[in-house]
CSV table of C-alpha atoms in Angstrom, one decimal:
chain,number,residue,atom,x,y,z
G,19,ARG,CA,-19.1,-18.4,-17.5
G,20,GLN,CA,-17.3,-20.3,-14.8
G,21,GLN,CA,-16.6,-17.5,-12.5
G,22,LEU,CA,-20.3,-16.4,-12.4
G,23,GLN,CA,-21.3,-19.9,-10.9
G,24,SER,CA,-18.9,-20.1,-7.9
G,25,ASP,CA,-19.9,-19.6,-4.3
G,26,PRO,CA,-17.6,-17.3,-2.3
G,27,ILE,CA,-14.8,-18.3,-0.1
G,28,THR,CA,-14.4,-15.9,2.9
G,29,PRO,CA,-11.6,-15.3,5.2
G,30,LEU,CA,-13.1,-17.5,7.8
G,31,MET,CA,-13.8,-20.3,5.5
G,32,LEU,CA,-10.2,-20.2,4.4
G,33,LYS,CA,-8.9,-20.0,8.1
G,34,LYS,CA,-11.1,-23.2,8.9
G,35,ALA,CA,-9.6,-25.1,6.0
G,36,ASN,CA,-6.0,-23.9,6.7
G,37,ASN,CA,-4.8,-27.0,8.2
G,38,ARG,CA,-6.3,-29.1,5.5
G,39,LEU,CA,-4.2,-27.4,2.8
G,40,ASN,CA,-0.5,-27.2,2.1
G,41,LYS,CA,1.0,-23.8,2.9
G,42,GLU,CA,1.6,-22.9,-0.9
G,43,ASN,CA,-2.3,-23.5,-1.5
G,44,VAL,CA,-3.4,-21.5,1.5
G,45,ASN,CA,-1.1,-18.6,0.4
G,46,TRP,CA,-2.7,-18.7,-3.2
G,47,LEU,CA,-6.1,-18.7,-1.8
G,48,TYR,CA,-5.1,-15.9,0.7
G,49,LEU,CA,-4.0,-13.7,-2.3
G,50,SER,CA,-7.4,-14.5,-4.1
G,51,VAL,CA,-9.5,-13.6,-1.1
G,52,TRP,CA,-7.8,-10.4,0.0
G,53,LEU,CA,-7.1,-9.0,-3.5
G,54,GLY,CA,-10.1,-10.2,-5.3
G,55,LEU,CA,-8.0,-11.5,-8.3
G,56,ARG,CA,-8.9,-14.0,-11.1
G,57,PRO,CA,-7.2,-17.3,-10.6
G,58,LYS,CA,-4.9,-16.4,-13.7
G,59,GLU,CA,-4.0,-13.1,-12.1
G,60,VAL,CA,-2.9,-14.7,-8.9
G,61,ASP,CA,-0.7,-17.2,-10.9
G,62,GLN,CA,0.8,-14.3,-12.7
G,63,LEU,CA,2.1,-12.8,-9.5
G,64,HIS,CA,5.1,-15.2,-10.1
G,65,GLN,CA,6.0,-13.0,-13.1
G,66,GLU,CA,7.6,-9.6,-12.0
G,67,HIS,CA,6.6,-7.9,-15.3
G,68,LEU,CA,2.9,-8.6,-14.6
G,69,TYR,CA,2.6,-6.7,-11.2
G,70,ARG,CA,4.2,-4.1,-9.1
G,71,ILE,CA,3.9,-2.9,-5.5
G,72,GLU,CA,4.0,0.9,-5.0
G,73,LYS,CA,4.1,2.6,-1.6
G,74,LEU,CA,2.2,5.9,-1.7
G,75,PRO,CA,3.3,9.1,0.1
G,76,CYS,CA,0.7,8.3,2.8
G,77,GLY,CA,2.3,5.0,3.6
G,78,THR,CA,-0.3,2.8,1.8
G,79,SER,CA,1.0,0.1,-0.4
G,80,VAL,CA,-0.8,-0.4,-3.7
G,81,VAL,CA,-0.4,-3.7,-5.6
G,82,TRP,CA,-0.8,-3.0,-9.4
G,83,VAL,CA,-2.0,-6.1,-11.3
G,84,TYR,CA,-1.7,-6.2,-15.3
G,85,GLN,CA,-4.9,-7.9,-16.6
G,86,THR,CA,-3.8,-10.0,-19.5
G,87,LYS,CA,-7.5,-10.7,-20.2
G,88,LEU,CA,-8.3,-7.4,-21.4
G,89,THR,CA,-7.0,-7.6,-25.0
G,90,SER,CA,-9.5,-5.0,-26.3
G,91,ILE,CA,-8.0,-2.0,-24.5
G,92,PRO,CA,-4.5,-0.3,-24.8
G,93,ARG,CA,-1.8,-2.1,-22.9
G,94,GLU,CA,-1.1,0.9,-20.7
G,95,ARG,CA,-4.7,0.9,-19.5
G,96,ARG,CA,-4.7,-2.8,-18.5
G,97,TRP,CA,-3.2,-2.3,-14.9
G,98,LYS,CA,-5.5,-2.2,-12.0
G,99,PRO,CA,-4.6,-1.0,-8.5
G,100,ILE,CA,-5.6,-2.8,-5.4
G,101,PRO,CA,-4.6,-0.8,-2.0
G,102,LEU,CA,-3.5,-2.8,0.9
G,103,LEU,CA,-5.7,-1.1,3.5
G,104,PHE,CA,-6.3,-3.7,6.2
G,105,GLN,CA,-4.0,-5.5,8.6
G,106,GLN,CA,-4.9,-8.9,6.9
G,107,GLN,CA,-3.6,-7.5,3.6
G,108,LYS,CA,-0.1,-6.4,5.1
G,109,ARG,CA,1.6,-9.7,4.5
G,110,ILE,CA,0.6,-9.8,0.9
G,111,PRO,CA,3.8,-8.2,-0.3
G,112,LYS,CA,5.9,-11.0,1.7
G,113,ILE,CA,3.8,-13.7,0.2
G,114,ILE,CA,4.2,-12.5,-3.4
G,115,ALA,CA,8.0,-11.9,-2.8
G,116,SER,CA,8.5,-15.3,-1.6
G,117,GLY,CA,6.9,-17.1,-4.5
G,118,ALA,CA,5.4,-19.6,-2.1
G,119,PHE,CA,2.0,-19.8,-3.6
G,120,LYS,CA,0.4,-22.5,-5.9
G,121,ARG,CA,-2.9,-22.8,-7.4
G,122,PRO,CA,-5.0,-25.7,-5.6
G,123,LEU,CA,-6.8,-28.3,-7.6
G,124,GLY,CA,-10.3,-27.6,-8.4
G,125,LYS,CA,-11.3,-30.7,-6.8
G,126,THR,CA,-9.7,-29.8,-3.6
G,127,ILE,CA,-11.6,-26.5,-3.6
G,128,LYS,CA,-15.0,-28.4,-4.0
G,129,ARG,CA,-14.1,-31.0,-1.3
G,130,LEU,CA,-13.2,-28.3,1.3
G,131,PHE,CA,-15.5,-25.4,0.3
G,132,GLY,CA,-18.4,-27.1,-1.4
G,133,LYS,CA,-19.5,-28.3,-4.8
G,134,GLN,CA,-20.6,-25.0,-6.0
G,135,THR,CA,-17.1,-23.2,-5.3
G,136,THR,CA,-14.4,-22.9,-7.9
G,137,LEU,CA,-11.1,-21.2,-8.1
G,138,TYR,CA,-12.9,-17.9,-8.5
G,139,GLY,CA,-14.5,-18.2,-4.8
G,140,GLY,CA,-12.0,-15.9,-3.4
G,141,ARG,CA,-12.7,-13.4,-6.1
G,142,LYS,CA,-16.6,-13.9,-5.7
G,143,GLY,CA,-16.4,-13.2,-1.8
G,144,PHE,CA,-14.1,-9.9,-2.2
G,145,THR,CA,-16.9,-7.5,-2.9
G,146,ASP,CA,-18.8,-8.4,0.3
G,147,LEU,CA,-15.6,-8.6,2.3
G,148,MET,CA,-14.8,-5.1,1.3
G,149,ILE,CA,-18.2,-3.6,1.9
G,150,ASP,CA,-18.3,-5.3,5.4
G,151,LYS,CA,-14.9,-3.3,5.8
G,152,GLY,CA,-16.6,0.0,4.9
G,153,GLN,CA,-15.3,0.2,1.4
G,154,ARG,CA,-17.4,1.9,-1.4
G,155,LEU,CA,-18.6,-0.2,-4.3
G,156,GLU,CA,-17.2,2.2,-6.9
G,157,ASP,CA,-13.8,1.5,-5.4
G,158,ILE,CA,-14.3,-2.2,-5.2
G,159,SER,CA,-15.3,-2.3,-8.8
G,160,GLN,CA,-12.1,-0.6,-9.8
G,161,TRP,CA,-10.0,-3.0,-7.7
G,162,LEU,CA,-11.7,-6.0,-9.5
G,163,GLY,CA,-10.8,-4.5,-12.7
G,164,HIS,CA,-14.5,-4.0,-13.8
G,165,ARG,CA,-15.7,-1.3,-16.2
G,166,SER,CA,-18.9,-0.6,-14.2
G,167,ILE,CA,-20.3,-0.8,-10.8
G,168,GLU,CA,-23.2,-2.6,-12.2
G,169,ARG,CA,-21.1,-5.5,-13.2
G,170,THR,CA,-19.7,-5.8,-9.7
G,171,TRP,CA,-23.2,-5.6,-8.2
G,172,ARG,CA,-24.9,-8.0,-10.6
G,173,ASP,CA,-22.2,-10.6,-10.8
G,174,TYR,CA,-19.9,-10.3,-7.6
G,175,LYS,CA,-22.2,-9.2,-4.9
G,176,ASP,CA,-23.7,-12.0,-2.9
G,177,GLN,CA,-27.7,-11.1,-2.8
G,178,ARG,CA,-27.8,-13.6,0.1
G,179,VAL,CA,-25.6,-11.3,2.3
G,180,VAL,CA,-27.1,-8.2,4.1
G,181,HIS,CA,-25.1,-5.1,4.7
G,182,PHE,CA,-26.0,-2.0,6.5
G,183,GLN,CA,-24.7,1.1,8.5
G,184,ARG,CA,-26.1,1.3,12.0
G,185,VAL,CA,-28.1,4.5,12.7
């Protein structure tokens, strides 16, 4: 599978490459990095019937994304919620509403981020990004749309990155 072979793209990597990409490609990668979406799911944010943004009573916004990939489960269960918890995620609704995001070429990704990096790079870095921000693996797994945390750990946790809580 292509997505299992990609190295991650981190927010810092994206920031360093920012001036070497056009704004629409930067925005597309930003959505990928900060929402952990599959490339097709980022593209689908151009279609209003495949996502919605809901504001919870506590004030937190949640992006609901329809997973077209999941054909074996009922349509109403294909929606995954991704809460916008961090300052860096606050601009996501504006990016989506603007429609100013476009998938970069695969060869551009490889040139800027390394030969082992694909369009899944943002998604591949999402688990470690969220763990670094104190989020639980169970929640991250749900945001990625996985049925099990084992899948998230096995395929999306970079085993070369160490996380720990200070004691």
